[in-house]
XYZ file of C-alpha atoms in Angstrom:
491
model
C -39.478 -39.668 69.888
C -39.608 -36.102 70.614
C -37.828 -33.803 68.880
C -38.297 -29.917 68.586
C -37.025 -26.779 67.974
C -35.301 -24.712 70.121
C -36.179 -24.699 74.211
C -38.198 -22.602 76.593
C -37.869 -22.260 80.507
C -37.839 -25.897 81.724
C -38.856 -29.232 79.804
C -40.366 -31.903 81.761
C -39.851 -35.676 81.093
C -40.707 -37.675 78.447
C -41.986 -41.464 79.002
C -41.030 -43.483 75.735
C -38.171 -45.359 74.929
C -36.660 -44.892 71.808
C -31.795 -43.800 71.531
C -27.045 -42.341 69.934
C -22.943 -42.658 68.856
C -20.701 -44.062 71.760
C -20.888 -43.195 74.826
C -23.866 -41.189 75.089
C -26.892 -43.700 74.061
C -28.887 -42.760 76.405
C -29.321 -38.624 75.993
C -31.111 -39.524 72.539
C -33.827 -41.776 71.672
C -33.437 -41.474 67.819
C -31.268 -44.676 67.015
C -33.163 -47.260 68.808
C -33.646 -48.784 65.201
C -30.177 -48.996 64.718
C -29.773 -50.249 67.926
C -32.503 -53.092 67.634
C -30.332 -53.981 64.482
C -27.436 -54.145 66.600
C -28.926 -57.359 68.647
C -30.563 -58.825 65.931
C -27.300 -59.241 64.425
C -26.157 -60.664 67.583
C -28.847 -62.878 67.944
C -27.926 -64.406 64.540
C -24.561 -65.018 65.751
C -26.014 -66.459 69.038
C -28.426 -68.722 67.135
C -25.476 -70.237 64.544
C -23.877 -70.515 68.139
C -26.024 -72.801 69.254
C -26.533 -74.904 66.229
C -22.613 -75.659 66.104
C -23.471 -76.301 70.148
C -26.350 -78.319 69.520
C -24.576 -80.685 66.843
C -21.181 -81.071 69.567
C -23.343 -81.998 72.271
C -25.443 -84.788 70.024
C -22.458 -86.189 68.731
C -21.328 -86.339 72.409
C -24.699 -87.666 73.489
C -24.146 -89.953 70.245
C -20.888 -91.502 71.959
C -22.068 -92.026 75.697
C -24.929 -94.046 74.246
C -22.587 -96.365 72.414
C -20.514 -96.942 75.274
C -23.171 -97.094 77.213
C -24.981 -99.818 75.690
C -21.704 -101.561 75.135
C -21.275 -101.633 79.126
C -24.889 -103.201 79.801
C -25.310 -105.712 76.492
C -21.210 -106.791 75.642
C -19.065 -106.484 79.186
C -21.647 -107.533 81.833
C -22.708 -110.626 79.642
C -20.530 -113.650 79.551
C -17.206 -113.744 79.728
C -16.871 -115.138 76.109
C -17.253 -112.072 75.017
C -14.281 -110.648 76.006
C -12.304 -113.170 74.466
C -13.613 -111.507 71.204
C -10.752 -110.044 69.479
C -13.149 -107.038 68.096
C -14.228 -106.224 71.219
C -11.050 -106.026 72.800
C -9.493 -104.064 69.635
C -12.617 -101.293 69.635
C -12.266 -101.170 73.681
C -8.322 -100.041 73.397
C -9.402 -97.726 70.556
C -11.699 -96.095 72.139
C -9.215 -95.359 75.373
C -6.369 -94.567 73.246
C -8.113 -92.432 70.784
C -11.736 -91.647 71.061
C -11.739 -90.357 74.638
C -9.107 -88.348 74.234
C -10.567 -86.820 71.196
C -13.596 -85.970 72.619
C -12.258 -84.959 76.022
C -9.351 -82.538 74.321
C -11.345 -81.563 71.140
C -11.181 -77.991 69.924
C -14.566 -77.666 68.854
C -15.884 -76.305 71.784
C -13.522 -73.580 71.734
C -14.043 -72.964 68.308
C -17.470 -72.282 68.324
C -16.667 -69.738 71.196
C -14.221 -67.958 69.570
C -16.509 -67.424 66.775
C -19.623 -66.511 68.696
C -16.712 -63.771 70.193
C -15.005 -62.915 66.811
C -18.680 -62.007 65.126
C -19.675 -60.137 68.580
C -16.272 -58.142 68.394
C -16.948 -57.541 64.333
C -20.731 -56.037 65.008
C -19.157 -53.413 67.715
C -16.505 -52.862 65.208
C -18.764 -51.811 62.339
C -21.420 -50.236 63.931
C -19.154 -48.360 66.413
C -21.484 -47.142 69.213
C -22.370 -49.969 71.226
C -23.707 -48.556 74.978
C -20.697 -48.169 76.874
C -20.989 -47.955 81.178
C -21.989 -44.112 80.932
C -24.983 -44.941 78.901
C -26.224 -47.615 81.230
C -25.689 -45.724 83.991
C -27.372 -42.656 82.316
C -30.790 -44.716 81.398
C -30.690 -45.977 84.862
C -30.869 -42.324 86.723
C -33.572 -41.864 83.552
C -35.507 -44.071 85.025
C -35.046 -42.890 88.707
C -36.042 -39.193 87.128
C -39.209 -40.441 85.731
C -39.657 -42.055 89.340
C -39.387 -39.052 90.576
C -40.610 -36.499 88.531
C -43.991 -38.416 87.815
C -44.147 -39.878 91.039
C -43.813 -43.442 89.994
C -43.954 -46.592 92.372
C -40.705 -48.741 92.054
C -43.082 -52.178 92.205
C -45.208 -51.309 89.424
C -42.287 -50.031 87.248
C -40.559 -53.235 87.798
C -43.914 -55.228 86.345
C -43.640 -53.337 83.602
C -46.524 -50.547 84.496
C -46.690 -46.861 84.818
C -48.092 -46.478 88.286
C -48.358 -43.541 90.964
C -49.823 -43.601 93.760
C -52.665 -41.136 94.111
C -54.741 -40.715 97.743
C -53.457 -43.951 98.838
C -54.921 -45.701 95.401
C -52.312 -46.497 92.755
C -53.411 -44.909 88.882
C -51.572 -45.670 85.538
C -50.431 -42.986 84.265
C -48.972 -44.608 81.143
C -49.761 -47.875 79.497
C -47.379 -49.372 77.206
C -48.818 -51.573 74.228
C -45.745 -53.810 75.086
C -44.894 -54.627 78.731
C -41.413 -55.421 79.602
C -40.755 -56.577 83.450
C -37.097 -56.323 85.120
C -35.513 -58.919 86.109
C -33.322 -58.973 89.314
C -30.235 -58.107 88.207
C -31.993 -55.181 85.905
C -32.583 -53.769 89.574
C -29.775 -54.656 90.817
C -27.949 -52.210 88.627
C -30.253 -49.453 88.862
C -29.981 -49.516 92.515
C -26.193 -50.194 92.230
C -26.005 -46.858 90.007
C -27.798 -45.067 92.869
C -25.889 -46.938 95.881
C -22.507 -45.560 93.950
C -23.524 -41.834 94.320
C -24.274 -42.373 97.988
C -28.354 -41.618 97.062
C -29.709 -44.433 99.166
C -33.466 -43.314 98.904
C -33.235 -44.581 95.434
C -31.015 -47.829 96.143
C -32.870 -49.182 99.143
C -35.975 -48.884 96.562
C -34.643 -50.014 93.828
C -32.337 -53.031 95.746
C -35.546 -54.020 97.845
C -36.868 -55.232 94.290
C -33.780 -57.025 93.149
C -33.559 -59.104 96.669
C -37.226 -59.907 96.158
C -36.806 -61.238 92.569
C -33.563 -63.199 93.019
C -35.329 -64.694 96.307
C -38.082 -65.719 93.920
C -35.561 -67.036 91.409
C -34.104 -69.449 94.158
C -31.172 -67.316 94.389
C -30.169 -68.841 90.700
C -27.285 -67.311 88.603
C -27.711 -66.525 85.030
C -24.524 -66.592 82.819
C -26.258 -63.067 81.502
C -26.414 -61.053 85.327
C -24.119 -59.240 86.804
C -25.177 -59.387 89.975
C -26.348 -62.039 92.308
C -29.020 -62.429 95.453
C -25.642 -62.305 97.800
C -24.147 -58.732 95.963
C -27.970 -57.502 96.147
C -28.329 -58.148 99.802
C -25.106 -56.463 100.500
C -25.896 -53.323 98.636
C -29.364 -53.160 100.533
C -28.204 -53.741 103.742
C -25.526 -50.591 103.787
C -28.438 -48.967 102.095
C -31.037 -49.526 105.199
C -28.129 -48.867 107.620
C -26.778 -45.187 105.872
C -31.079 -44.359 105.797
C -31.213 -45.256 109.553
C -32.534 -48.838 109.246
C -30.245 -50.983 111.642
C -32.321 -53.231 112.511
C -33.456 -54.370 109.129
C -29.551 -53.915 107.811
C -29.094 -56.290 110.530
C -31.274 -58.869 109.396
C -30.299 -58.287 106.167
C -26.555 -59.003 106.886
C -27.575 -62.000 108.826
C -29.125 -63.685 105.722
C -25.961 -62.583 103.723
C -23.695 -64.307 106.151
C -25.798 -67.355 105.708
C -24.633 -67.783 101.974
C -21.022 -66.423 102.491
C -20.338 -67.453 106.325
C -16.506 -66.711 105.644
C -17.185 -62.764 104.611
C -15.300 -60.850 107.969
C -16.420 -57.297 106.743
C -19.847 -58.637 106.735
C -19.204 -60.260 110.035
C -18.127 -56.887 111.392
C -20.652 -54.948 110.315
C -23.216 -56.733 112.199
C -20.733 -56.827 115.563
C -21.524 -52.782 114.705
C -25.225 -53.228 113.944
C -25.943 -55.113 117.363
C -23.984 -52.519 119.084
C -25.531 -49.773 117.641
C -29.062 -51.086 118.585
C -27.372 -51.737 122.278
C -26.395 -48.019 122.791
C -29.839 -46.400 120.656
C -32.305 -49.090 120.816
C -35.056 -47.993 118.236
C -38.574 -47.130 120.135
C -41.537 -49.480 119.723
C -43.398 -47.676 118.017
C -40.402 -46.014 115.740
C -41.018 -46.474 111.970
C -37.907 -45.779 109.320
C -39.795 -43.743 106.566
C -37.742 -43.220 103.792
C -37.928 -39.508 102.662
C -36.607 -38.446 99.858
C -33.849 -35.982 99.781
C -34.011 -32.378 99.682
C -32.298 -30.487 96.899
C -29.953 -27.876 97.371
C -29.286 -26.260 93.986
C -33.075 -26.257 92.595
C -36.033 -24.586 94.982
C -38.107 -24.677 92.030
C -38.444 -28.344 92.103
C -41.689 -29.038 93.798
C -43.578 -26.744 91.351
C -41.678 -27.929 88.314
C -42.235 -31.550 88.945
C -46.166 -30.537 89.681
C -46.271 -29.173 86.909
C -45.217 -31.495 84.334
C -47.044 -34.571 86.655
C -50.444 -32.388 86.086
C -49.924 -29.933 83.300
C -50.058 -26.971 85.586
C -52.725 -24.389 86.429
C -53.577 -23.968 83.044
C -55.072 -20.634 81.984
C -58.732 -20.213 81.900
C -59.994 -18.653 79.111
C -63.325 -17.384 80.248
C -62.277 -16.061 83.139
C -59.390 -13.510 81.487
C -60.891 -12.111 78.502
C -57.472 -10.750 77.284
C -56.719 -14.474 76.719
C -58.236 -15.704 72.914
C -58.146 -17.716 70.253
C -58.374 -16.747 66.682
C -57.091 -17.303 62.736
C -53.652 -15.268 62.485
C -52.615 -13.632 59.853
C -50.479 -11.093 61.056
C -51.034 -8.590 57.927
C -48.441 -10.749 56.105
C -49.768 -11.308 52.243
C -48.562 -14.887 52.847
C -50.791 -15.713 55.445
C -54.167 -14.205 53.998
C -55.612 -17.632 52.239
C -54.083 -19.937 55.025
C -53.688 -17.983 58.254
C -52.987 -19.993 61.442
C -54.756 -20.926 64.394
C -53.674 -18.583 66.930
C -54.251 -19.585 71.097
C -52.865 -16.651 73.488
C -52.061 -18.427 76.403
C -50.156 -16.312 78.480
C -49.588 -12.364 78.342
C -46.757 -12.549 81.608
C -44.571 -13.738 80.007
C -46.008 -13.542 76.491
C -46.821 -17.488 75.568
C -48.678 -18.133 72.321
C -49.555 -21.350 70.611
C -49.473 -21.620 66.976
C -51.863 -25.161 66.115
C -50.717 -26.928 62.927
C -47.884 -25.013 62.405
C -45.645 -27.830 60.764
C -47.121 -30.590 58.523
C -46.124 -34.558 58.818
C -43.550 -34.474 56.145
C -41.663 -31.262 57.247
C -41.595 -32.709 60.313
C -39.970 -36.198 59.560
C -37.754 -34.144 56.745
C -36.147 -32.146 59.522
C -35.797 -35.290 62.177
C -34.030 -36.759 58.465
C -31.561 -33.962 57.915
C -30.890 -33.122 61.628
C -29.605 -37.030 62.577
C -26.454 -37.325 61.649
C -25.447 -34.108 63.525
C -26.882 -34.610 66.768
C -24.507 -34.317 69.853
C -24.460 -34.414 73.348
C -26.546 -31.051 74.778
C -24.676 -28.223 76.194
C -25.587 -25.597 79.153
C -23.144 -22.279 79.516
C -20.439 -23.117 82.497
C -18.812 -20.005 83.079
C -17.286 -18.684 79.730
C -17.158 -21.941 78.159
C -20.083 -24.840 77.414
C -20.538 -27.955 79.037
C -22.697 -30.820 79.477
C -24.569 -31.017 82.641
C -27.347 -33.887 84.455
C -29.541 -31.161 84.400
C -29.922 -31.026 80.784
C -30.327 -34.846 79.048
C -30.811 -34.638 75.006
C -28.495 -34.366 71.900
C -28.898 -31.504 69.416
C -28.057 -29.786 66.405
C -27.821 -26.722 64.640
C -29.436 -26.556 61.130
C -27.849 -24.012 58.260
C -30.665 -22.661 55.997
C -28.190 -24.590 53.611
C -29.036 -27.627 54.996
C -33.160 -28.393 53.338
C -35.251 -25.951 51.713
C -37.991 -26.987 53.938
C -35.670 -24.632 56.634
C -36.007 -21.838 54.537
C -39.204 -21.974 54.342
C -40.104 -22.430 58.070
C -37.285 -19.571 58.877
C -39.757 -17.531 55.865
C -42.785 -18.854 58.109
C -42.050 -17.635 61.396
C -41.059 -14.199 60.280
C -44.771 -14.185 58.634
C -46.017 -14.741 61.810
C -43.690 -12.949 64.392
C -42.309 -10.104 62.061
C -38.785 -11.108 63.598
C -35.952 -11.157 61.091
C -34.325 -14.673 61.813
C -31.573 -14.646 59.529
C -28.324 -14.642 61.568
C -26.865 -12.558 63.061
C -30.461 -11.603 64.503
C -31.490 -15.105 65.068
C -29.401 -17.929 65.840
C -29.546 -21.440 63.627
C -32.467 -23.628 64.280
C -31.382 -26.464 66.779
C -33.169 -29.636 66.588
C -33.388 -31.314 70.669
C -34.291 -35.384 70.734
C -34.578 -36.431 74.300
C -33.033 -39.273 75.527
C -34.271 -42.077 78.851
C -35.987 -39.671 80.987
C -34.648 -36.424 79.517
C -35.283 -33.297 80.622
C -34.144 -29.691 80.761
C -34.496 -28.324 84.383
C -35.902 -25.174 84.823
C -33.240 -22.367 83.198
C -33.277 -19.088 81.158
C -33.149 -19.240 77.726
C -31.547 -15.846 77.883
C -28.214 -15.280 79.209
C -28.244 -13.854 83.025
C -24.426 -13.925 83.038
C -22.017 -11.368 81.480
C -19.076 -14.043 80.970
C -21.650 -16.261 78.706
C -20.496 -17.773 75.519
C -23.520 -16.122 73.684
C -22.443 -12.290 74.084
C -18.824 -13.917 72.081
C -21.811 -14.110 69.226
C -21.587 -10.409 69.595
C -25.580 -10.340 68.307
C -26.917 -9.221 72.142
C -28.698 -11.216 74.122
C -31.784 -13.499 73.410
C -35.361 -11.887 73.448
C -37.460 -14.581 72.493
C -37.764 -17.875 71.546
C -39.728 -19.529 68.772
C -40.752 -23.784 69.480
C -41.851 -26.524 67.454
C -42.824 -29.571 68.634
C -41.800 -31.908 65.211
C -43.351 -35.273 67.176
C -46.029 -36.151 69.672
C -44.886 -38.355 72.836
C -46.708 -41.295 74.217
C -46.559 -39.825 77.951
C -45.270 -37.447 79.877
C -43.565 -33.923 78.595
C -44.425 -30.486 78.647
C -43.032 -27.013 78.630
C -43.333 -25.490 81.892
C -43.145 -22.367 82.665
C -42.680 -22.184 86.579
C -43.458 -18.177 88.214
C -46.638 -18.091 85.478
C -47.328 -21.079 87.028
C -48.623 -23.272 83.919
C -47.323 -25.786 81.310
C -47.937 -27.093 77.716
C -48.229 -30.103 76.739
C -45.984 -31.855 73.849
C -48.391 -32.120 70.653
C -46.547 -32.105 67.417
């Protein structure tokens, strides 16, 4: 989990899966315990499930043997037999009563409606199972770290943290556990993409799910959602809305195969052979799928650079006005146990303070700051909003709230000689990240008259004091995009 204090310029991704309240799982990864508790009481209720299941079907299996064995020893021997007054007695029985018993018993429907009753008692007590805005969140997380890091779809799918470098393909990330997708996990990743009309990620992400529900047979699973035949469909608009007839022809061709009777499939390959009729493609024409262009930030290219490589880091021996050292600051405090100082930036002013928090504050603040943590907010004209821009929860910490923030408030003004009491500083606010969250490059400082923080009536921001309380397993960094470098998360 990451989780710091307070935010600088722009905060690249973090790779590691770890989530909060309803609605908004995936902008946190701090309750994935409580989550994982979640299914394990389902899977409890799912295994008593199948027990009750298990004994039905034997006593079913139970009764076809009888009969059974009754039709190939008793009523295909001799006729005698029948005259037996037994037989004849257990024969009408068993039409009268026992089929219709087991035919029109209620124990199959029991044991559903308690598998459903326990499900429905779990979401009631725990009260934040994922709703469709959190799936559909952690699946543009995933199409973010894609993105940002440069990921290939295939190797993501297996499981692996792959990007393809010079032609060759490098891990960037490897997970102690590896957890493929399945089909219909793609499926709805590219569905989530095909639904915002952003078919560079759908054709890559629905080219994965055809492939795996081919290699299934084109079986259903009670548990999916979607199917070879909704998969195809998706990809085939996809490949035709990127410029792809031809292959959104084939693609609709195979479709009509398993659904022969769908017209609006039938018509849209009437349009895809008449499309290649009036603009047949050139021989040697090859659909490259680019991805789109962004219109609202120009500082992507360098931002995602720089959190894929770290940036141009500073060099030390080449700017001599760039040091390390023990810091003490003058402050009495600081004269036994001064920190380790690194300068790494004079424009703007960057400095990195080394050990500055110890294990326990660390998890002591994660502790306190939990049950507060909400959906992040940007400025949006005078008021606050959420925005895609910035994924993470957060929350603002009184000194009131542990000593331990007393004594880090105590701590920075050692260092910084910056009075951080309000109204000169605001309240510490603890950020956990969420499925590829992120905070796109931004101002920490207001840039707008109308914004909420001049209602504060304290002036504007003029600086900005991090800590990183947790180390990631991949992925994140600070970067700061006109100096042109970034820092890396270490707690």
């Amino acid at each position: 989990m990451l989780y710091y204090f307070m935010s600088i310029h722009s905060v690249c991704l973090y790779i590691f899966f770890i989530p909060l309240s309803s609605g908004e799982m995936f902008t946190s990864l701090l309750n994935v315990r409580q989550a994982i508790s979640i299914e394990r009481q389902l899977i409890d209720l799912l295994e008593t499930y199948i027990e009750h299941e298990s004994e039905r079907l034997e006593d079913i299996k139970r009764f076809y043997a009888k009969v059974s064995d009754l039709h190939s020893e008793v009523y295909s021997g001799p006729s005698a037999s029948m005259a037996n007054p037994l037989v004849a007695f257990t024969l009408i029985k068993r039409l009268q009563s026992e089929w219709v018993n087991l035919v029109y018993s209620n124990e199959a429907q029991e044991n559903t409606q308690a598998l459903r009753s326990g499900y429905e008692e779990v979401e009631e007590e725990e009260g934040y199972f994922p709703k469709l805005e959190d799936l559909q969140g952690a699946a543009k997380g995933l199409m973010r770290l894609q993105d940002v890091y440069s990921l290939q779809v295939g190797s993501l799918v297996r499981g692996q943290f792959k990007r393809i470098n010079n032609g060759n393909l490098i891990d960037i990330y490897s997970p102690i556990i590896s957890i493929p997708l399945s089909g219909d996990d793609c499926f709805l990743v590219g569905k989530v993409a095909y639904e915002q009309e952003d078919y560079y990620h759908s054709v890559q992400w629905l080219e994965e799910s055809v492939r795996l529900f081919r290699g299934a047979g084109g079986e259903w699973s009670p548990e999916n959602e979607g199917t070879l035949e909704d998969a195809l469909d998706h990809l085939a608009f996809s490949h035709f809305k990127t410029g792809n007839v031809s292959y959104a022809l084939s693609l609709s061709q195979e479709l009509l195969n398993y659904d022969p009777m769908n017209r609006r499939v039938s018509k849209n390959i009437e349009m895809y052979e008449r499309l290649l009729v009036e603009y047949p493609p050139l021989p040697s024409a090859h659909t490259e799928l680019k991805r789109p262009k962004t219109t609202y930030l120009r500082t992507r290219n360098t931002y995602e650079r720089l959190c894929q490589t770290q940036g141009t880091q500073p060099r030390h021996y080449e700017n001599p006005r760039l040091f390390c050292d023990y810091f003490t600051n003058d402050s009495p405090g600081l004269l036994l146990q001064p920190i380790r100082r690194e300068v790494l930036s004079l424009q703007p002013y960057v400095v990195l303070y080394h050990r500055f928090i110890s294990d326990s504050e660390a998890k002591s603040i994660q502790d306190v700051a939990q049950t507060g943590l909400r959906r992040s907010v940007v400025a949006s004209g005078e008021k606050q909003a959420t925005a895609e821009y910035r994924i993470s929860k957060s929350a603002w910490l009184k000194e009131t709230a542990h000593p331990i923030i007393g004594r880090l408030d105590q701590r920075i003004t050692m260092l910084t000689g910056l009075n951080v009491q309000p109204p000169y500083a605001e309240y510490l606010q603890v950020v956990n990240y969420g499925i590829g969250g992120h905070y796109e490059p931004h101002f920490d400082h207001a840039t707008s008259a109308s914004s909420p923080l001049f209602r504060l009536n304290t002036g504007n921001r003029v600086a900005t004091f991090m800590i990183y309380l947790s180390s990631v397993d991949a992925g994140g960094s600070t970067a700061f995009i006109h100096a042109n470098f970034s820092v890396p998360v270490v707690e």
